[in-house]
PDB file of C-alpha atoms in Angstrom:
ATOM      1  CA  MET N1150     -13.387  -8.892   3.684  1.00 64.00           C
ATOM      2  CA  LYS N1151     -14.423  -7.634   7.112  1.00 86.00           C
ATOM      3  CA  THR N1152     -12.899 -10.735   8.677  1.00 90.00           C
ATOM      4  CA  VAL N1153      -9.609 -10.129   6.865  1.00 92.00           C
ATOM      5  CA  ASP N1154      -9.639  -6.497   7.983  1.00 91.00           C
ATOM      6  CA  LYS N1155     -10.181  -7.537  11.593  1.00 92.00           C
ATOM      7  CA  ALA N1156      -7.375 -10.098  11.419  1.00 92.00           C
ATOM      8  CA  MET N1157      -4.990  -7.521   9.991  1.00 91.00           C
ATOM      9  CA  THR N1158      -6.017  -5.063  12.703  1.00 90.00           C
ATOM     10  CA  LEU N1159      -5.113  -7.669  15.307  1.00 91.00           C
ATOM     11  CA  LEU N1160      -1.714  -8.330  13.720  1.00 91.00           C
ATOM     12  CA  SER N1161      -0.936  -4.633  13.479  1.00 86.00           C
ATOM     13  CA  GLN N1162      -1.056  -4.318  17.270  1.00 89.00           C
ATOM     14  CA  PHE N1163       2.273  -6.145  17.586  1.00 87.00           C
ATOM     15  CA  THR N1164       5.281  -3.842  17.680  1.00 81.00           C
ATOM     16  CA  ALA N1165       8.874  -4.060  18.858  1.00 75.00           C
ATOM     17  CA  GLU N1166       7.697  -2.647  22.198  1.00 77.00           C
ATOM     18  CA  ARG N1167       4.612  -4.896  22.303  1.00 86.00           C
ATOM     19  CA  GLY N1168       6.045  -8.189  21.107  1.00 88.00           C
ATOM     20  CA  ALA N1169       3.748 -10.364  23.234  1.00 92.00           C
ATOM     21  CA  LEU N1170       0.154  -9.514  24.098  1.00 94.00           C
ATOM     22  CA  GLY N1171      -2.591 -11.252  26.028  1.00 94.00           C
ATOM     23  CA  LEU N1172      -6.013 -11.924  24.579  1.00 95.00           C
ATOM     24  CA  SER N1173      -7.767  -9.192  26.568  1.00 95.00           C
ATOM     25  CA  GLU N1174      -5.179  -6.570  25.656  1.00 95.00           C
ATOM     26  CA  LEU N1175      -5.187  -7.549  21.985  1.00 94.00           C
ATOM     27  CA  ALA N1176      -8.971  -7.377  21.842  1.00 93.00           C
ATOM     28  CA  ARG N1177      -8.979  -3.968  23.521  1.00 95.00           C
ATOM     29  CA  LEU N1178      -6.291  -2.513  21.259  1.00 93.00           C
ATOM     30  CA  ALA N1179      -7.999  -3.826  18.126  1.00 92.00           C
ATOM     31  CA  GLY N1180     -11.465  -2.721  19.231  1.00 93.00           C
ATOM     32  CA  LEU N1181     -12.873  -6.257  19.161  1.00 94.00           C
ATOM     33  CA  ASP N1182     -14.749  -8.357  21.693  1.00 94.00           C
ATOM     34  CA  LYS N1183     -12.728 -11.167  23.258  1.00 94.00           C
ATOM     35  CA  ALA N1184     -14.692 -13.960  21.603  1.00 95.00           C
ATOM     36  CA  ALA N1185     -14.154 -12.540  18.110  1.00 94.00           C
ATOM     37  CA  ALA N1186     -10.477 -11.881  18.824  1.00 94.00           C
ATOM     38  CA  HIS N1187     -10.012 -15.440  20.097  1.00 95.00           C
ATOM     39  CA  ARG N1188     -11.573 -16.941  16.952  1.00 95.00           C
ATOM     40  CA  LEU N1189      -9.353 -14.845  14.702  1.00 95.00           C
ATOM     41  CA  LEU N1190      -6.232 -15.669  16.696  1.00 95.00           C
ATOM     42  CA  ALA N1191      -7.039 -19.389  16.558  1.00 94.00           C
ATOM     43  CA  ALA N1192      -7.298 -19.192  12.757  1.00 94.00           C
ATOM     44  CA  LEU N1193      -4.055 -17.216  12.494  1.00 95.00           C
ATOM     45  CA  ALA N1194      -2.315 -19.727  14.783  1.00 94.00           C
ATOM     46  CA  ARG N1195      -3.384 -22.656  12.568  1.00 95.00           C
ATOM     47  CA  HIS N1196      -1.481 -21.027   9.712  1.00 93.00           C
ATOM     48  CA  GLY N1197       1.545 -20.129  11.817  1.00 93.00           C
ATOM     49  CA  PHE N1198       1.032 -16.368  11.825  1.00 94.00           C
ATOM     50  CA  VAL N1199       0.693 -16.137  15.609  1.00 94.00           C
ATOM     51  CA  GLU N1200       1.755 -18.412  18.431  1.00 94.00           C
ATOM     52  CA  GLN N1201       1.426 -18.478  22.193  1.00 93.00           C
ATOM     53  CA  ALA N1202       4.635 -17.870  24.097  1.00 85.00           C
ATOM     54  CA  GLY N1203       5.661 -20.038  27.046  1.00 79.00           C
ATOM     55  CA  GLU N1204       3.823 -20.118  30.334  1.00 81.00           C
ATOM     56  CA  SER N1205       2.351 -16.650  29.883  1.00 85.00           C
ATOM     57  CA  ARG N1206       0.315 -17.920  26.920  1.00 88.00           C
ATOM     58  CA  LYS N1207       0.528 -14.451  25.464  1.00 95.00           C
ATOM     59  CA  TYR N1208       0.365 -14.174  21.706  1.00 95.00           C
ATOM     60  CA  ARG N1209       3.282 -13.166  19.497  1.00 94.00           C
ATOM     61  CA  LEU N1210       3.922 -13.185  15.765  1.00 93.00           C
ATOM     62  CA  GLY N1211       4.609 -16.644  14.411  1.00 93.00           C
ATOM     63  CA  PRO N1212       7.087 -18.079  11.899  1.00 92.00           C
ATOM     64  CA  GLY N1213       4.537 -18.133   9.093  1.00 92.00           C
ATOM     65  CA  PHE N1214       5.623 -14.641   8.105  1.00 89.00           C
ATOM     66  CA  LEU N1215       9.188 -15.832   7.490  1.00 88.00           C
ATOM     67  CA  THR N1216       8.100 -18.029   4.592  1.00 88.00           C
ATOM     68  CA  LEU N1217       6.123 -15.215   3.006  1.00 88.00           C
ATOM     69  CA  ALA N1218       9.032 -12.832   3.510  1.00 81.00           C
ATOM     70  CA  ARG N1219      11.370 -15.239   1.709  1.00 85.00           C
ATOM     71  CA  VAL N1220       8.932 -15.601  -1.183  1.00 87.00           C
ATOM     72  CA  ARG N1221       8.549 -11.840  -1.405  1.00 80.00           C
ATOM     73  CA  GLU N1222      12.309 -11.276  -1.440  1.00 77.00           C
ATOM     74  CA  ALA N1223      12.847 -14.042  -4.005  1.00 81.00           C
ATOM     75  CA  THR N1224      10.257 -12.624  -6.388  1.00 80.00           C
ATOM     76  CA  ALA N1225      10.684  -8.884  -5.672  1.00 73.00           C
ATOM     77  CA  PRO N1226      14.104  -8.427  -4.024  1.00 75.00           C
ATOM     78  CA  LEU N1227      13.604  -4.959  -2.601  1.00 84.00           C
ATOM     79  CA  GLY N1228      15.297  -5.739   0.714  1.00 86.00           C
ATOM     80  CA  ARG N1229      18.606  -6.887  -0.777  1.00 89.00           C
ATOM     81  CA  LEU N1230      18.751  -4.112  -3.350  1.00 92.00           C
ATOM     82  CA  ALA N1231      17.675  -1.463  -0.829  1.00 94.00           C
ATOM     83  CA  ALA N1232      20.433  -2.611   1.537  1.00 94.00           C
ATOM     84  CA  ALA N1233      23.024  -2.172  -1.214  1.00 94.00           C
ATOM     85  CA  ALA N1234      21.692   1.299  -2.076  1.00 96.00           C
ATOM     86  CA  ALA N1235      21.691   2.392   1.580  1.00 96.00           C
ATOM     87  CA  GLU N1236      25.229   1.056   2.029  1.00 96.00           C
ATOM     88  CA  ALA N1237      26.485   3.035  -0.961  1.00 95.00           C
ATOM     89  CA  LEU N1238      24.707   6.180   0.203  1.00 97.00           C
ATOM     90  CA  THR N1239      26.201   5.914   3.691  1.00 96.00           C
ATOM     91  CA  GLU N1240      29.686   5.418   2.286  1.00 96.00           C
ATOM     92  CA  THR N1241      29.306   8.496   0.064  1.00 95.00           C
ATOM     93  CA  THR N1242      27.745  10.852   2.608  1.00 95.00           C
ATOM     94  CA  GLY N1243      29.074   9.568   5.922  1.00 95.00           C
ATOM     95  CA  GLU N1244      25.543   9.735   7.310  1.00 96.00           C
ATOM     96  CA  THR N1245      22.809   7.272   8.233  1.00 96.00           C
ATOM     97  CA  ALA N1246      20.901   6.088   5.169  1.00 97.00           C
ATOM     98  CA  HIS N1247      17.655   4.152   4.975  1.00 97.00           C
ATOM     99  CA  VAL N1248      15.040   2.958   2.514  1.00 97.00           C
ATOM    100  CA  SER N1249      11.391   2.722   3.511  1.00 96.00           C
ATOM    101  CA  VAL N1250       7.997   1.806   2.092  1.00 95.00           C
ATOM    102  CA  PRO N1251       4.525   2.990   3.162  1.00 94.00           C
ATOM    103  CA  GLY N1252       2.581   0.950   5.688  1.00 88.00           C
ATOM    104  CA  PRO N1253      -0.901   1.484   7.148  1.00 82.00           C
ATOM    105  CA  SER N1254       0.153   4.267   9.546  1.00 84.00           C
ATOM    106  CA  GLY N1255       3.650   5.309   8.492  1.00 92.00           C
ATOM    107  CA  MET N1256       6.810   4.409   6.644  1.00 95.00           C
ATOM    108  CA  ILE N1257       8.403   1.016   7.321  1.00 92.00           C
ATOM    109  CA  SER N1258      12.174   0.693   6.965  1.00 94.00           C
ATOM    110  CA  VAL N1259      13.402  -2.121   4.728  1.00 93.00           C
ATOM    111  CA  ALA N1260      17.103  -1.193   4.946  1.00 95.00           C
ATOM    112  CA  ILE N1261      19.188   0.911   7.354  1.00 96.00           C
ATOM    113  CA  ARG N1262      22.917   1.586   7.284  1.00 96.00           C
ATOM    114  CA  LEU N1263      24.916   3.548   9.885  1.00 95.00           C
ATOM    115  CA  PRO N1264      28.236   5.300   9.200  1.00 94.00           C
ATOM    116  CA  HIS N1265      31.456   4.668  11.104  1.00 90.00           C
ATOM    117  CA  ARG N1266      31.675   7.923  13.049  1.00 86.00           C
ATOM    118  CA  ALA N1267      31.057   9.118  16.578  1.00 83.00           C
ATOM    119  CA  ASN N1268      27.908  11.221  16.174  1.00 86.00           C
ATOM    120  CA  VAL N1269      25.355   9.282  14.139  1.00 88.00           C
ATOM    121  CA  ILE N1270      21.577   8.968  13.942  1.00 91.00           C
ATOM    122  CA  ASN N1271      20.299   5.577  15.037  1.00 89.00           C
ATOM    123  CA  LEU N1272      17.110   4.145  13.593  1.00 89.00           C
ATOM    124  CA  ASP N1273      15.127   1.240  14.991  1.00 86.00           C
ATOM    125  CA  PRO N1274      14.060  -1.022  12.090  1.00 85.00           C
ATOM    126  CA  ALA N1275      10.867  -1.867  13.990  1.00 81.00           C
ATOM    127  CA  GLU N1276       9.815   1.790  14.271  1.00 87.00           C
ATOM    128  CA  THR N1277       7.050   3.150  12.074  1.00 89.00           C
ATOM    129  CA  LEU N1278       8.005   6.611  10.772  1.00 94.00           C
ATOM    130  CA  PRO N1279       4.961   8.936  10.777  1.00 95.00           C
ATOM    131  CA  PHE N1280       3.998  10.242   7.355  1.00 97.00           C
ATOM    132  CA  HIS N1281       3.644  13.831   8.537  1.00 97.00           C
ATOM    133  CA  ALA N1282       6.754  13.957  10.745  1.00 97.00           C
ATOM    134  CA  THR N1283       9.549  12.530   8.580  1.00 98.00           C
ATOM    135  CA  ALA N1284      11.249  13.283   5.281  1.00 98.00           C
ATOM    136  CA  SER N1285      10.452   9.766   4.038  1.00 98.00           C
ATOM    137  CA  GLY N1286       6.785  10.266   4.867  1.00 97.00           C
ATOM    138  CA  LEU N1287       6.722  13.602   3.057  1.00 98.00           C
ATOM    139  CA  ALA N1288       8.365  11.951   0.049  1.00 97.00           C
ATOM    140  CA  TRP N1289       5.521   9.448  -0.068  1.00 97.00           C
ATOM    141  CA  LEU N1290       2.865  12.109   0.464  1.00 97.00           C
ATOM    142  CA  SER N1291       4.399  14.093  -2.401  1.00 97.00           C
ATOM    143  CA  SER N1292       3.507  11.259  -4.797  1.00 96.00           C
ATOM    144  CA  LEU N1293      -0.201  11.283  -3.903  1.00 95.00           C
ATOM    145  CA  LYS N1294      -3.010  13.181  -5.532  1.00 94.00           C
ATOM    146  CA  PRO N1295      -4.452  15.975  -3.339  1.00 93.00           C
ATOM    147  CA  ALA N1296      -7.567  13.995  -2.387  1.00 94.00           C
ATOM    148  CA  GLU N1297      -5.530  10.915  -1.434  1.00 94.00           C
ATOM    149  CA  ARG N1298      -3.125  13.068   0.542  1.00 95.00           C
ATOM    150  CA  ALA N1299      -5.956  14.768   2.410  1.00 93.00           C
ATOM    151  CA  ALA N1300      -7.370  11.372   3.370  1.00 92.00           C
ATOM    152  CA  ARG N1301      -4.034  10.484   4.994  1.00 91.00           C
ATOM    153  CA  LEU N1302      -3.786  13.794   6.840  1.00 93.00           C
ATOM    154  CA  ARG N1303      -7.028  13.867   8.760  1.00 90.00           C
ATOM    155  CA  PRO N1304      -6.574  15.583  12.134  1.00 89.00           C
ATOM    156  CA  PRO N1305      -5.494  15.167  14.786  1.00 92.00           C
ATOM    157  CA  LEU N1306      -1.913  14.661  13.648  1.00 95.00           C
ATOM    158  CA  ALA N1307       0.289  13.648  16.571  1.00 94.00           C
ATOM    159  CA  ALA N1308       2.977  16.045  17.762  1.00 96.00           C
ATOM    160  CA  VAL N1309       5.984  13.734  18.013  1.00 95.00           C
ATOM    161  CA  THR N1310       8.204  16.694  18.980  1.00 97.00           C
ATOM    162  CA  ALA N1311       7.600  20.381  19.611  1.00 96.00           C
ATOM    163  CA  ALA N1312       8.591  21.001  15.979  1.00 96.00           C
ATOM    164  CA  THR N1313       6.291  18.419  14.357  1.00 97.00           C
ATOM    165  CA  MET N1314       3.891  19.853  11.788  1.00 97.00           C
ATOM    166  CA  THR N1315       0.404  18.997  13.020  1.00 97.00           C
ATOM    167  CA  ASN N1316      -1.587  21.258  10.693  1.00 96.00           C
ATOM    168  CA  PRO N1317      -2.732  19.148   7.710  1.00 96.00           C
ATOM    169  CA  GLU N1318      -2.520  22.166   5.404  1.00 96.00           C
ATOM    170  CA  ALA N1319       1.091  22.808   6.417  1.00 97.00           C
ATOM    171  CA  VAL N1320       1.995  19.157   5.829  1.00 97.00           C
ATOM    172  CA  ALA N1321       0.231  19.211   2.447  1.00 97.00           C
ATOM    173  CA  ALA N1322       2.185  22.350   1.501  1.00 97.00           C
ATOM    174  CA  ALA N1323       5.460  20.640   2.456  1.00 97.00           C
ATOM    175  CA  ALA N1324       4.477  17.637   0.339  1.00 97.00           C
ATOM    176  CA  GLU N1325       3.649  19.890  -2.607  1.00 97.00           C
ATOM    177  CA  LEU N1326       7.068  21.545  -2.279  1.00 97.00           C
ATOM    178  CA  ALA N1327       8.683  18.118  -2.211  1.00 97.00           C
ATOM    179  CA  ALA N1328       6.785  17.120  -5.347  1.00 96.00           C
ATOM    180  CA  ALA N1329       7.925  20.272  -7.137  1.00 96.00           C
ATOM    181  CA  ARG N1330      11.627  19.864  -6.369  1.00 94.00           C
ATOM    182  CA  GLY N1331      11.824  16.054  -6.284  1.00 95.00           C
ATOM    183  CA  TRP N1332      13.012  15.674  -2.697  1.00 97.00           C
ATOM    184  CA  SER N1333      11.758  16.377   0.817  1.00 97.00           C
ATOM    185  CA  LEU N1334      13.284  17.775   3.970  1.00 97.00           C
ATOM    186  CA  CYS N1335      12.100  17.490   7.565  1.00 97.00           C
ATOM    187  CA  ARG N1336      13.962  19.164  10.426  1.00 96.00           C
ATOM    188  CA  ASP N1337      13.256  18.092  14.025  1.00 96.00           C
ATOM    189  CA  GLY N1338       9.864  16.620  13.113  1.00 97.00           C
ATOM    190  CA  TYR N1339      10.528  13.145  14.482  1.00 97.00           C
ATOM    191  CA  GLU N1340      13.438  13.848  16.810  1.00 96.00           C
ATOM    192  CA  ILE N1341      14.845  17.186  17.935  1.00 97.00           C
ATOM    193  CA  GLY N1342      18.300  17.730  16.486  1.00 96.00           C
ATOM    194  CA  VAL N1343      17.760  15.398  13.531  1.00 96.00           C
ATOM    195  CA  THR N1344      17.188  16.420   9.914  1.00 97.00           C
ATOM    196  CA  GLY N1345      16.054  14.017   7.225  1.00 97.00           C
ATOM    197  CA  ILE N1346      16.327  14.418   3.460  1.00 97.00           C
ATOM    198  CA  ALA N1347      14.487  11.936   1.246  1.00 98.00           C
ATOM    199  CA  ALA N1348      13.814  11.256  -2.412  1.00 97.00           C
ATOM    200  CA  PRO N1349      10.897   9.209  -3.735  1.00 97.00           C
ATOM    201  CA  LEU N1350      11.478   6.279  -6.055  1.00 95.00           C
ATOM    202  CA  LEU N1351       8.691   6.190  -8.633  1.00 91.00           C
ATOM    203  CA  THR N1352       7.781   3.967 -11.545  1.00 86.00           C
ATOM    204  CA  PRO N1353       7.602   5.596 -15.003  1.00 85.00           C
ATOM    205  CA  ASP N1354       3.838   6.021 -14.558  1.00 84.00           C
ATOM    206  CA  GLY N1355       4.295   7.764 -11.207  1.00 83.00           C
ATOM    207  CA  ALA N1356       3.532   4.933  -8.779  1.00 89.00           C
ATOM    208  CA  PHE N1357       5.483   5.116  -5.529  1.00 94.00           C
ATOM    209  CA  LEU N1358       7.878   2.248  -4.783  1.00 92.00           C
ATOM    210  CA  ALA N1359      10.034   3.487  -1.895  1.00 95.00           C
ATOM    211  CA  ALA N1360      11.758   6.465  -0.322  1.00 97.00           C
ATOM    212  CA  ILE N1361      15.518   6.630   0.119  1.00 98.00           C
ATOM    213  CA  ALA N1362      16.740   9.015   2.785  1.00 97.00           C
ATOM    214  CA  VAL N1363      19.652  10.426   4.739  1.00 97.00           C
ATOM    215  CA  ALA N1364      19.280  11.250   8.444  1.00 96.00           C
ATOM    216  CA  ALA N1365      21.908  13.445  10.096  1.00 95.00           C
ATOM    217  CA  PRO N1366      22.382  15.802  13.042  1.00 95.00           C
ATOM    218  CA  SER N1367      20.684  19.080  12.196  1.00 94.00           C
ATOM    219  CA  ASP N1368      23.749  21.160  13.009  1.00 93.00           C
ATOM    220  CA  ARG N1369      25.835  19.146  10.538  1.00 92.00           C
ATOM    221  CA  ILE N1370      23.192  19.560   7.815  1.00 92.00           C
ATOM    222  CA  GLU N1371      22.959  23.293   8.473  1.00 89.00           C
ATOM    223  CA  ALA N1372      26.740  23.680   8.340  1.00 87.00           C
ATOM    224  CA  GLN N1373      27.107  22.158   4.900  1.00 87.00           C
ATOM    225  CA  GLY N1374      23.622  22.812   3.489  1.00 89.00           C
ATOM    226  CA  ALA N1375      21.078  20.156   2.614  1.00 88.00           C
ATOM    227  CA  GLU N1376      21.824  20.603  -1.088  1.00 89.00           C
ATOM    228  CA  ALA N1377      25.335  19.227  -0.544  1.00 93.00           C
ATOM    229  CA  LEU N1378      23.847  15.784   0.074  1.00 95.00           C
ATOM    230  CA  LEU N1379      21.469  15.833  -2.891  1.00 95.00           C
ATOM    231  CA  PRO N1380      23.831  14.528  -5.616  1.00 96.00           C
ATOM    232  CA  ALA N1381      24.620  11.421  -3.578  1.00 96.00           C
ATOM    233  CA  LEU N1382      20.980  10.957  -2.537  1.00 97.00           C
ATOM    234  CA  LEU N1383      19.618  11.252  -6.061  1.00 96.00           C
ATOM    235  CA  ALA N1384      22.375   9.050  -7.469  1.00 96.00           C
ATOM    236  CA  ALA N1385      21.496   6.349  -4.918  1.00 96.00           C
ATOM    237  CA  ARG N1386      17.815   6.712  -5.760  1.00 95.00           C
ATOM    238  CA  ASP N1387      18.492   6.364  -9.486  1.00 95.00           C
ATOM    239  CA  GLY N1388      20.785   3.388  -8.912  1.00 94.00           C
ATOM    240  CA  LEU N1389      18.089   1.628  -6.896  1.00 94.00           C
ATOM    241  CA  ALA N1390      15.552   2.435  -9.596  1.00 91.00           C
ATOM    242  CA  ARG N1391      17.745   0.804 -12.242  1.00 91.00           C
ATOM    243  CA  ALA N1392      18.313  -2.237 -10.049  1.00 89.00           C
ATOM    244  CA  LEU N1393      14.556  -2.628  -9.583  1.00 85.00           C
ATOM    245  CA  GLY N1394      13.849  -2.064 -13.265  1.00 80.00           C
ATOM    246  CA  ALA N1395      11.907   1.091 -12.470  1.00 69.00           C
TER     247      ALA N1395
END
């Protein structure tokens, strides 16, 4: 199990900004010695999960993940259904909509749709959305038991903007409020001038499946009130739940 953990730690160092990494840099980022990192990378390369790119010989993610992604989507089609739900939500609200699932360090977007208007919120599908700094993250935290939530909110929490909540108790209180009302709101936590509203999608026994959210300019949200978007948001959440059999 330790070997698997180390391999996953290596893979998690690749991001949209760090698409290709050398052995020394990968080992440093993952906290491994070069020899151990090289052995793990060689094993991952044999199965197609990493490859070495061109003359630089730097490592990048390999095509092996594409096969697994196809199997996942064929057996549990969250991506296709999430895309349809986000599309419908964008058409109804005129705002950016996205669906995300929890990853090791934040929420990972599985579907993003942008409206056809001048002033919109853009989301990078490769970005990880911090749990404590986004409405989607708060929606996920709202589904956790207090002890599980506390384990995810160990300080220090990074200040993404000047308005990011970095006090674990304040984040926990926001998650509790989200649990009580069934939706979460985060203003300026991830980007100044942006407000997110999210609703968790849960199974009947309370297990978290995904968060569906709207992201809009804060001044537009304030002008109409966050509650004005709730009927469309909750309808999209319920529609996705039915499509997933949840």
